Tab-separated table of C-alpha atoms in Angstrom:
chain	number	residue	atom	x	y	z
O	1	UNK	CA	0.000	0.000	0.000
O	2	UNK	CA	1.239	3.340	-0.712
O	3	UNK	CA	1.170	6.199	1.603
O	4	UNK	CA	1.081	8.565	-1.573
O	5	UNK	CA	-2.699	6.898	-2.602
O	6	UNK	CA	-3.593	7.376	0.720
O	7	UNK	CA	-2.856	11.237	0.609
O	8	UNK	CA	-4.352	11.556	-2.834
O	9	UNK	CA	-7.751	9.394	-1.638
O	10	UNK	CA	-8.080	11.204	2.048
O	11	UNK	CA	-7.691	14.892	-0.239
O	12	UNK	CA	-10.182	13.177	-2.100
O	13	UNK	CA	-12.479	12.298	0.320
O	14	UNK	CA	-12.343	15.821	1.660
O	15	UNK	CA	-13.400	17.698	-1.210
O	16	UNK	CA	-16.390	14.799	-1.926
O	17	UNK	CA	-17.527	15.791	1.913
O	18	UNK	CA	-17.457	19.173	1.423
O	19	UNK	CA	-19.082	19.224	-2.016
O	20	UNK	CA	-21.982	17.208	0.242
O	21	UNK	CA	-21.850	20.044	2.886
O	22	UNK	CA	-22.082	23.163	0.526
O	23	UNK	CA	-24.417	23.585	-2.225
O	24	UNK	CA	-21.926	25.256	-4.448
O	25	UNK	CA	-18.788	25.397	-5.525
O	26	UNK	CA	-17.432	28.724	-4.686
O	27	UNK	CA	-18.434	27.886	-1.131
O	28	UNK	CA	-16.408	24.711	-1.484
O	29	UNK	CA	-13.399	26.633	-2.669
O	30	UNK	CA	-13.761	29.545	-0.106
O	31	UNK	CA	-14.108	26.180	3.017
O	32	UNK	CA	-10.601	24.272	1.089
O	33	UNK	CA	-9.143	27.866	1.557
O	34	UNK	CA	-10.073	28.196	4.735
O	35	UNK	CA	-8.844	24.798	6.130
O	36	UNK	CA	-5.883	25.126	3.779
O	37	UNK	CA	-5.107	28.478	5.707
O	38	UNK	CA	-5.694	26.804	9.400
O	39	UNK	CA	-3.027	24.141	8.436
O	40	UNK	CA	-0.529	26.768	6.660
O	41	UNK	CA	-0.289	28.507	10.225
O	42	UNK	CA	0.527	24.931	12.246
O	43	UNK	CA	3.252	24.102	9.089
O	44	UNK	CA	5.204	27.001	9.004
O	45	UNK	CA	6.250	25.592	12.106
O	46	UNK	CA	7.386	22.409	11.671
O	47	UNK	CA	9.247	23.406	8.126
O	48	UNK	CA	11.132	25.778	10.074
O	49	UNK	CA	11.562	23.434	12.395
O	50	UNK	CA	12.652	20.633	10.018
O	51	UNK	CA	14.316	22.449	7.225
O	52	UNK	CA	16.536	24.914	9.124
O	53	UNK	CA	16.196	27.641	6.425
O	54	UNK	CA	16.979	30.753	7.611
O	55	UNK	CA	15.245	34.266	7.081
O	56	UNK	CA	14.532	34.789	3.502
O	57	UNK	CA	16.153	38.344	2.729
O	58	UNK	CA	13.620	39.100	-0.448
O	59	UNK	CA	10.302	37.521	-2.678
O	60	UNK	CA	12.958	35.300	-5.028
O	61	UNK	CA	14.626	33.406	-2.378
O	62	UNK	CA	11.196	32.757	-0.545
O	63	UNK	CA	9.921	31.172	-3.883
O	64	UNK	CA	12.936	28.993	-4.491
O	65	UNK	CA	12.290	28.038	-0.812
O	66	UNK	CA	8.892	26.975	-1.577
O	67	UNK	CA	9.572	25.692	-4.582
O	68	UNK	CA	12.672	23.516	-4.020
O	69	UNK	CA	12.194	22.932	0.125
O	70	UNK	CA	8.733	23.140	0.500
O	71	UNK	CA	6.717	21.701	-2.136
O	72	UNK	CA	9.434	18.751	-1.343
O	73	UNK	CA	9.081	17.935	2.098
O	74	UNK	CA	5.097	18.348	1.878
O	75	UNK	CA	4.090	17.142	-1.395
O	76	UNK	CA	7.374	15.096	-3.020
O	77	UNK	CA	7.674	17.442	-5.749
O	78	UNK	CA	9.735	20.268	-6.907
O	79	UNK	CA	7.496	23.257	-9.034
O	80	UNK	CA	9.745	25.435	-10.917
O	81	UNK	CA	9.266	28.935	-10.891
O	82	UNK	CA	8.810	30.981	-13.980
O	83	UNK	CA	6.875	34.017	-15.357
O	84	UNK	CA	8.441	36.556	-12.470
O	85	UNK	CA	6.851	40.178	-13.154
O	86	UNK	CA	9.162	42.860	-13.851
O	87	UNK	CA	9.055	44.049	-9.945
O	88	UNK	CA	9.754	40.797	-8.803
O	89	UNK	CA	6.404	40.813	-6.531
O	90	UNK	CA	5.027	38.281	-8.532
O	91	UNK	CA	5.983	34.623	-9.760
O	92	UNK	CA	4.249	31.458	-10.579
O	93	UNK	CA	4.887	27.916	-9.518
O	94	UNK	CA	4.522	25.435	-12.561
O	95	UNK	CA	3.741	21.629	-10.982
O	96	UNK	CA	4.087	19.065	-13.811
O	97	UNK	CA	2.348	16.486	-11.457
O	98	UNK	CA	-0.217	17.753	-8.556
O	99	UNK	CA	-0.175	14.269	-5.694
O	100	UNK	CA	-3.200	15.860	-4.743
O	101	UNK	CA	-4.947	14.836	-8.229
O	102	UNK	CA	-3.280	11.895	-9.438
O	103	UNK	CA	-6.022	9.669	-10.297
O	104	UNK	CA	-8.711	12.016	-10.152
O	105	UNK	CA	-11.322	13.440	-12.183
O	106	UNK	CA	-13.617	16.029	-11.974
O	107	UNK	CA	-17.424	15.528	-12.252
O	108	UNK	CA	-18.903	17.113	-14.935
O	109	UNK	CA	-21.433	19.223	-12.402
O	110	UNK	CA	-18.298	21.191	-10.468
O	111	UNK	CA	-16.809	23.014	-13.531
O	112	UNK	CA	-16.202	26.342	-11.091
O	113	UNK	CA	-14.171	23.568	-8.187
O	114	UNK	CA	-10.827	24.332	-7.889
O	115	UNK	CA	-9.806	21.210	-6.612
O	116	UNK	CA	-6.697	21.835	-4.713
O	117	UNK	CA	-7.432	25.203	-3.670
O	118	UNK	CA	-6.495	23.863	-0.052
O	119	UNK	CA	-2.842	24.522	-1.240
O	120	UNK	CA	-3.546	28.410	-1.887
O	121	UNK	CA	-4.599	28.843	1.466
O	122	UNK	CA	-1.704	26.676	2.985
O	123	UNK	CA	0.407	29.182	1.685
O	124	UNK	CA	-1.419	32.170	2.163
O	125	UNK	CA	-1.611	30.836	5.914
O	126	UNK	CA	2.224	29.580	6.010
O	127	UNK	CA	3.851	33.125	4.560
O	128	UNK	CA	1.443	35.067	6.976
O	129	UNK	CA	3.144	34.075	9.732
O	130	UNK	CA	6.586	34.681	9.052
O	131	UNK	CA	4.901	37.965	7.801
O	132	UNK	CA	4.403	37.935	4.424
O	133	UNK	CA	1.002	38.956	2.802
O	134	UNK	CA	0.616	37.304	-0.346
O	135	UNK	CA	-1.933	36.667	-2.800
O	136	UNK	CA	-2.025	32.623	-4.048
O	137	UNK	CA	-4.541	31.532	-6.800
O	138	UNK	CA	-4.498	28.646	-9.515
O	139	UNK	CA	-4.210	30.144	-12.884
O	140	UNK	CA	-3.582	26.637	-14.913
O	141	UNK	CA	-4.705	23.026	-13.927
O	142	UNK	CA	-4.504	19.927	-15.480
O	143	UNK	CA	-8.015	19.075	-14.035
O	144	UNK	CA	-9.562	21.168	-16.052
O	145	UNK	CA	-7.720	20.319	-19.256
O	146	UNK	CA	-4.645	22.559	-19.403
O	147	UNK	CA	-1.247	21.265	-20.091
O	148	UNK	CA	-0.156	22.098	-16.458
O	149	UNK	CA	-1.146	23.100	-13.441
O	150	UNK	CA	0.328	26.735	-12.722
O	151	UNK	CA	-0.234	28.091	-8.815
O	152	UNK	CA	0.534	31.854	-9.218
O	153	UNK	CA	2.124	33.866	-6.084
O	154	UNK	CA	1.912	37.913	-5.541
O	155	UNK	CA	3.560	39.557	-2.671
O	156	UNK	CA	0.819	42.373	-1.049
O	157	UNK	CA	2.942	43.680	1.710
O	158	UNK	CA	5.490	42.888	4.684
O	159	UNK	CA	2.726	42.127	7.815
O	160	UNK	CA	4.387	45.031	10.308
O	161	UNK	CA	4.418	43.887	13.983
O	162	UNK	CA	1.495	46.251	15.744
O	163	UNK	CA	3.020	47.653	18.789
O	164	UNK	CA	0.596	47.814	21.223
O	165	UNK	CA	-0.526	51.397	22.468
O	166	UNK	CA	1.954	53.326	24.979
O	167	UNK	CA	4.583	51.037	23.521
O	168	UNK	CA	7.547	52.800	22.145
T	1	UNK	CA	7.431	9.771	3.113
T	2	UNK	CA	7.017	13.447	2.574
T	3	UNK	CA	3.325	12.435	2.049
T	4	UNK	CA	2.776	10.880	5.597
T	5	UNK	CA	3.246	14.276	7.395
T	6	UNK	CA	0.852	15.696	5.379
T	7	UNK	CA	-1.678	13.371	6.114
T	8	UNK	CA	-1.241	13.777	9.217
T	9	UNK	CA	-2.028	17.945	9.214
T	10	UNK	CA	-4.475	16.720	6.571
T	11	UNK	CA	-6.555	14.592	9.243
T	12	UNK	CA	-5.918	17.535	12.060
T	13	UNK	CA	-7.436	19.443	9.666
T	14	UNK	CA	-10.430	17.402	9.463
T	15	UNK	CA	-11.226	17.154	13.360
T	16	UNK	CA	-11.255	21.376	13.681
T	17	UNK	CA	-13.716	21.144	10.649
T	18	UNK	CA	-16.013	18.507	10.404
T	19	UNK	CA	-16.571	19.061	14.339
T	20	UNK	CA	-19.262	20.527	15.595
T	21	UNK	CA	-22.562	22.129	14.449
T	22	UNK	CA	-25.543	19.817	14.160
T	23	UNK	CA	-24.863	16.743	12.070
T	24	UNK	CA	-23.044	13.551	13.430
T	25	UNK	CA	-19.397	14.495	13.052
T	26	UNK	CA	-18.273	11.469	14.288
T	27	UNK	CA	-20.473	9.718	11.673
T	28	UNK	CA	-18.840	11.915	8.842
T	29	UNK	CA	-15.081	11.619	9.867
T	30	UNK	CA	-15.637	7.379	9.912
T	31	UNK	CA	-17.154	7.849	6.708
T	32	UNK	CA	-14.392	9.554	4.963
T	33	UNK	CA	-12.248	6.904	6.524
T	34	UNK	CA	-14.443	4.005	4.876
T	35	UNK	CA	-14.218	5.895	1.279
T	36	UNK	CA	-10.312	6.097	2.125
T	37	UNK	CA	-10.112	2.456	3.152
T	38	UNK	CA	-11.941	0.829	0.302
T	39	UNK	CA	-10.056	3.570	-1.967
T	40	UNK	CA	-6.732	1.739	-0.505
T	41	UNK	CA	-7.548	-1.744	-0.492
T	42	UNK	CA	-9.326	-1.169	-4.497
T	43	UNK	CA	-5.623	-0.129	-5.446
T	44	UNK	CA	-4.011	-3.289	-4.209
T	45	UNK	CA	-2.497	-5.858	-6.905
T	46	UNK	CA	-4.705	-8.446	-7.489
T	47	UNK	CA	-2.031	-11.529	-5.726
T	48	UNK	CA	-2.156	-9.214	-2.730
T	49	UNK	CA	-5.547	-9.936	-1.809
T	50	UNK	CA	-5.163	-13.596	-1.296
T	51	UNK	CA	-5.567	-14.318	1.645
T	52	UNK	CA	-5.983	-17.961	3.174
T	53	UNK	CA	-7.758	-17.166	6.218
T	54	UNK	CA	-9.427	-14.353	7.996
T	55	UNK	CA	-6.505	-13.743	10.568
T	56	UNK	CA	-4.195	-13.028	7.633
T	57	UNK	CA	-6.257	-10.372	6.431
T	58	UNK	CA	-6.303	-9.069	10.199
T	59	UNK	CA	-2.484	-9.111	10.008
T	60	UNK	CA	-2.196	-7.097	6.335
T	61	UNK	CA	-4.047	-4.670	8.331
T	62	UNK	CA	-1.555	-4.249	11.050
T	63	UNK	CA	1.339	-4.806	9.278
T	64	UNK	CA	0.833	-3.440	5.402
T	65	UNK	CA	-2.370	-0.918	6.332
T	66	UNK	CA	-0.151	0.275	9.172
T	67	UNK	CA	2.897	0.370	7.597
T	68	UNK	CA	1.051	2.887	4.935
T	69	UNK	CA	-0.414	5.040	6.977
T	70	UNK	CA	0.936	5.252	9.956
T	71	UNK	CA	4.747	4.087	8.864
T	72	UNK	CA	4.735	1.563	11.661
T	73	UNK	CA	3.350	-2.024	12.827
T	74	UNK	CA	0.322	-1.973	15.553
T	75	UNK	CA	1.983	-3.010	18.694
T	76	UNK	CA	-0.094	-6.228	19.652
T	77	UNK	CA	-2.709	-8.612	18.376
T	78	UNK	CA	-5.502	-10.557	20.440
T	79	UNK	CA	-8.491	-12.547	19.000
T	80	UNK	CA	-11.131	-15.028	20.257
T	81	UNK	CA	-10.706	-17.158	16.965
T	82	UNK	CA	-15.073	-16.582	16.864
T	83	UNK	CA	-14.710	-13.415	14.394
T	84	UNK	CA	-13.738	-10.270	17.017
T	85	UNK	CA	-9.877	-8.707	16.887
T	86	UNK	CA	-8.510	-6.260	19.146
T	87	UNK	CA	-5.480	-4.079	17.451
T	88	UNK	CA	-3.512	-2.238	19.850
T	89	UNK	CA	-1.247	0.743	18.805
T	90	UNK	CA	0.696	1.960	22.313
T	91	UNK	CA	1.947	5.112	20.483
T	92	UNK	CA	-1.008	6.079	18.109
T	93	UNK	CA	0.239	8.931	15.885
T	94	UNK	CA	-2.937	10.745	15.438
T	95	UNK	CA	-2.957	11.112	18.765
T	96	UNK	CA	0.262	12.071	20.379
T	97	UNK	CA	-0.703	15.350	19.081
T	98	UNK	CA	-3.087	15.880	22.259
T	99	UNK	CA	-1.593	15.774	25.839
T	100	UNK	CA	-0.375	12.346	27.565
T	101	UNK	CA	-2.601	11.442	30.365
T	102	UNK	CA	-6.400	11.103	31.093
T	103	UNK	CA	-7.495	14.199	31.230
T	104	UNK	CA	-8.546	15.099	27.440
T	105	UNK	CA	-9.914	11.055	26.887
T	106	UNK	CA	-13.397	12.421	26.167
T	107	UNK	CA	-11.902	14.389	23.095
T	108	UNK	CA	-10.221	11.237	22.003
T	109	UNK	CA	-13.357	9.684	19.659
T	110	UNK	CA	-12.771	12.324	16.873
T	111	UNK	CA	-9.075	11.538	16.450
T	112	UNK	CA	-10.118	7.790	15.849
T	113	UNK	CA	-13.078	7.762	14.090
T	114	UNK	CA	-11.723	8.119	10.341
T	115	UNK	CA	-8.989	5.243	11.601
T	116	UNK	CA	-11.962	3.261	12.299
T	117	UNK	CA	-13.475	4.121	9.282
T	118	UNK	CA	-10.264	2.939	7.003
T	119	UNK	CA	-10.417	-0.557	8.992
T	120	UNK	CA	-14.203	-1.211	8.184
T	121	UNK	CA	-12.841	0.224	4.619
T	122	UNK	CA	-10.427	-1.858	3.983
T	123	UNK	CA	-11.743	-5.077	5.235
T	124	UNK	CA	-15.291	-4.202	2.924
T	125	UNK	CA	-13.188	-3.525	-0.270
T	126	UNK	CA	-11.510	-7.484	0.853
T	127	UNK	CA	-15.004	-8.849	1.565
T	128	UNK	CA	-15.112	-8.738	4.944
T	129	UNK	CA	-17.928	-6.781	6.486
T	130	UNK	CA	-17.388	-5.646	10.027
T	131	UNK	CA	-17.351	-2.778	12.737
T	132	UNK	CA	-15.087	-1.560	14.079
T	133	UNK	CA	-14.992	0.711	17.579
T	134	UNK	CA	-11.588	2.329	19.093
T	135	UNK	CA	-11.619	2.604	22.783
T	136	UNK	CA	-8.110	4.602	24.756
T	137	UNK	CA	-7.357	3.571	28.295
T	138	UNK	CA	-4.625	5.884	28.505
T	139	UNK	CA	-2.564	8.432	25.638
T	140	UNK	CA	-0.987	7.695	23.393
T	141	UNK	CA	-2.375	3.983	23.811
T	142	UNK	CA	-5.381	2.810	21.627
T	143	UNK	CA	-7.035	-0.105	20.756
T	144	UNK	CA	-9.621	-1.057	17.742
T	145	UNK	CA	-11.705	-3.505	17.758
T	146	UNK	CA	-13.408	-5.685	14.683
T	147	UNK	CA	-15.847	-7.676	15.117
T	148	UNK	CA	-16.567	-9.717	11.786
T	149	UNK	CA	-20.335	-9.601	10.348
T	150	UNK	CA	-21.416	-13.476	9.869
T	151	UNK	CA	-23.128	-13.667	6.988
């Protein structure tokens, strides 16, 4: 038996539950965010814990930390990162295979599910607390037909400590 | 092995949601655990499912089923020989994450109902029709029980 099917079938048995629970799919997305976010804040620190990567010092080394440690120690693969915008507050993360999907197919009724949104909100939740607000969304998958599946990341802003009041 | 530490946030993940609110949570976690199990035990080569008698299917369980999931053997195995099993696991990973003692045991069903779930899974994808309960005397110790469904 391999632990990889049983990732792939207990994902998939998460997203059939939900898509029982909510009546459509953008609430389904919004709850695989959601949950996705609530396990990116409990990650962040066991990578950190189990990677020993230190501070990231700008948006390109967090993504090849994502990218090459990451995606690696979570999911067995290694995106590559292409398609950085000019100000370098943008990138995408190409995955030629997605564990979460690999024998899966969509039914034909959820054409607005984005399957593994659970991994945007990982993210989202992950980079929040080592204060980073970024923007994650799926802009390719392989699910729906495309040639890849392409996760693309935008930097917002540094999250700022908030001193409480009478602090100096 | 990457993959067995995310299940492992990935069924955290499940308690803090499917918990609470009015439906049967419990019923719903052991559920997702069935789908899982049968999932698992559907994806098997066909010579692995040969099995000569009922207590070798009981030991692919702890052994192989472990082994997947949990990346370990259950601990110890006990059986009447009339159709009930007791598996015990004295370090149960899904639930060293809550404290050791006795003080949070009445929290302990939703951490073992979609194990339970896989087990009944597993064994109904083989042929075998059973339940399957999970009892903890003390964390991180559990045991499951299956009782075999005569025909």
């Amino acid at each position: 038996m391999k632990s990889s099917e049983l990732f792939t079938l207990t994902y998939g048995a998460l997203v059939t539950q939900l898509c029982k629970d909510y009546e459509n799919d953008e609430d389904v997305n919004k709850q695989l965010d959601k949950m996705g976010y609530n396990i990116g804040v409990r990650l962040i620190e066991d990578f950190l814990a189990r990677s020993n990567v230190g501070r990231c010092h700008d948006f390109r080394e967090t993504a090849d930390v994502i990218a090459k440690v990451a995606f690696k120690m979570y999911l067995g693969i290694t995106p590559s990162i292409t398609n950085w915008s000019p100000a370098g507050d943008e990138f995408s993360l190409i995955l030629e295979n997605n564990p979460l999907v690999d024998f899966v197919e969509l039914p034909d009724n959820h054409s607005s599910l984005i399957y593994s949104n659970l991994l945007c909100g990982v993210l989202r939740g992950a980079l929040e607390m080592v204060q980073m607000a970024v923007d994650v969304k799926f802009v390719q998958d392989t699910l729906k037909g495309d040639g890849v599946t392409e996760i693309r990341m935008r930097f917002i802003k540094r999250i700022e400590d908030n001193l409480p009041a009478g602090e100096e | 092995p990457a993959l067995g530490e995310s299940f492992s946030f990935l069924h955290s993940s499940f308690i803090s949601s499917f918990w609470g609110g009015g439906r049967n949570s419990l019923t719903v976690l052991e559920g997702m655990g069935f789908r899982v199990g049968q999932g698992l035990a559907e994806r098997l080569p066909r010579g692995a499912l040969a099995f000569r008698e009922e207590l070798d299917t009981i030991k692919f369980l702890c052994r192989d089923l472990w082994g997947a999931v949990f990346r370990k053997q259950t601990d110890n195995l006990r059986t009447n020989h009339q159709g009930t099993y007791v598996l015990q696991d004295n370090n149960f990973p899904l639930l060293t994450q809550m404290a050791w003692g006795q003080q949070y045991l009445e929290e302990t069903p939703k951490f073992l109902a979609f194990t339970c779930g896989l087990l009944r899974g597993t064994l109904s994808a083989l042929g075998i029709e059973s339940s399957v309960t999970a009892s903890v005397a003390s964390l991180p110790a559990c045991k499951f029980q299956v009782v075999i469904q005569k025909a």
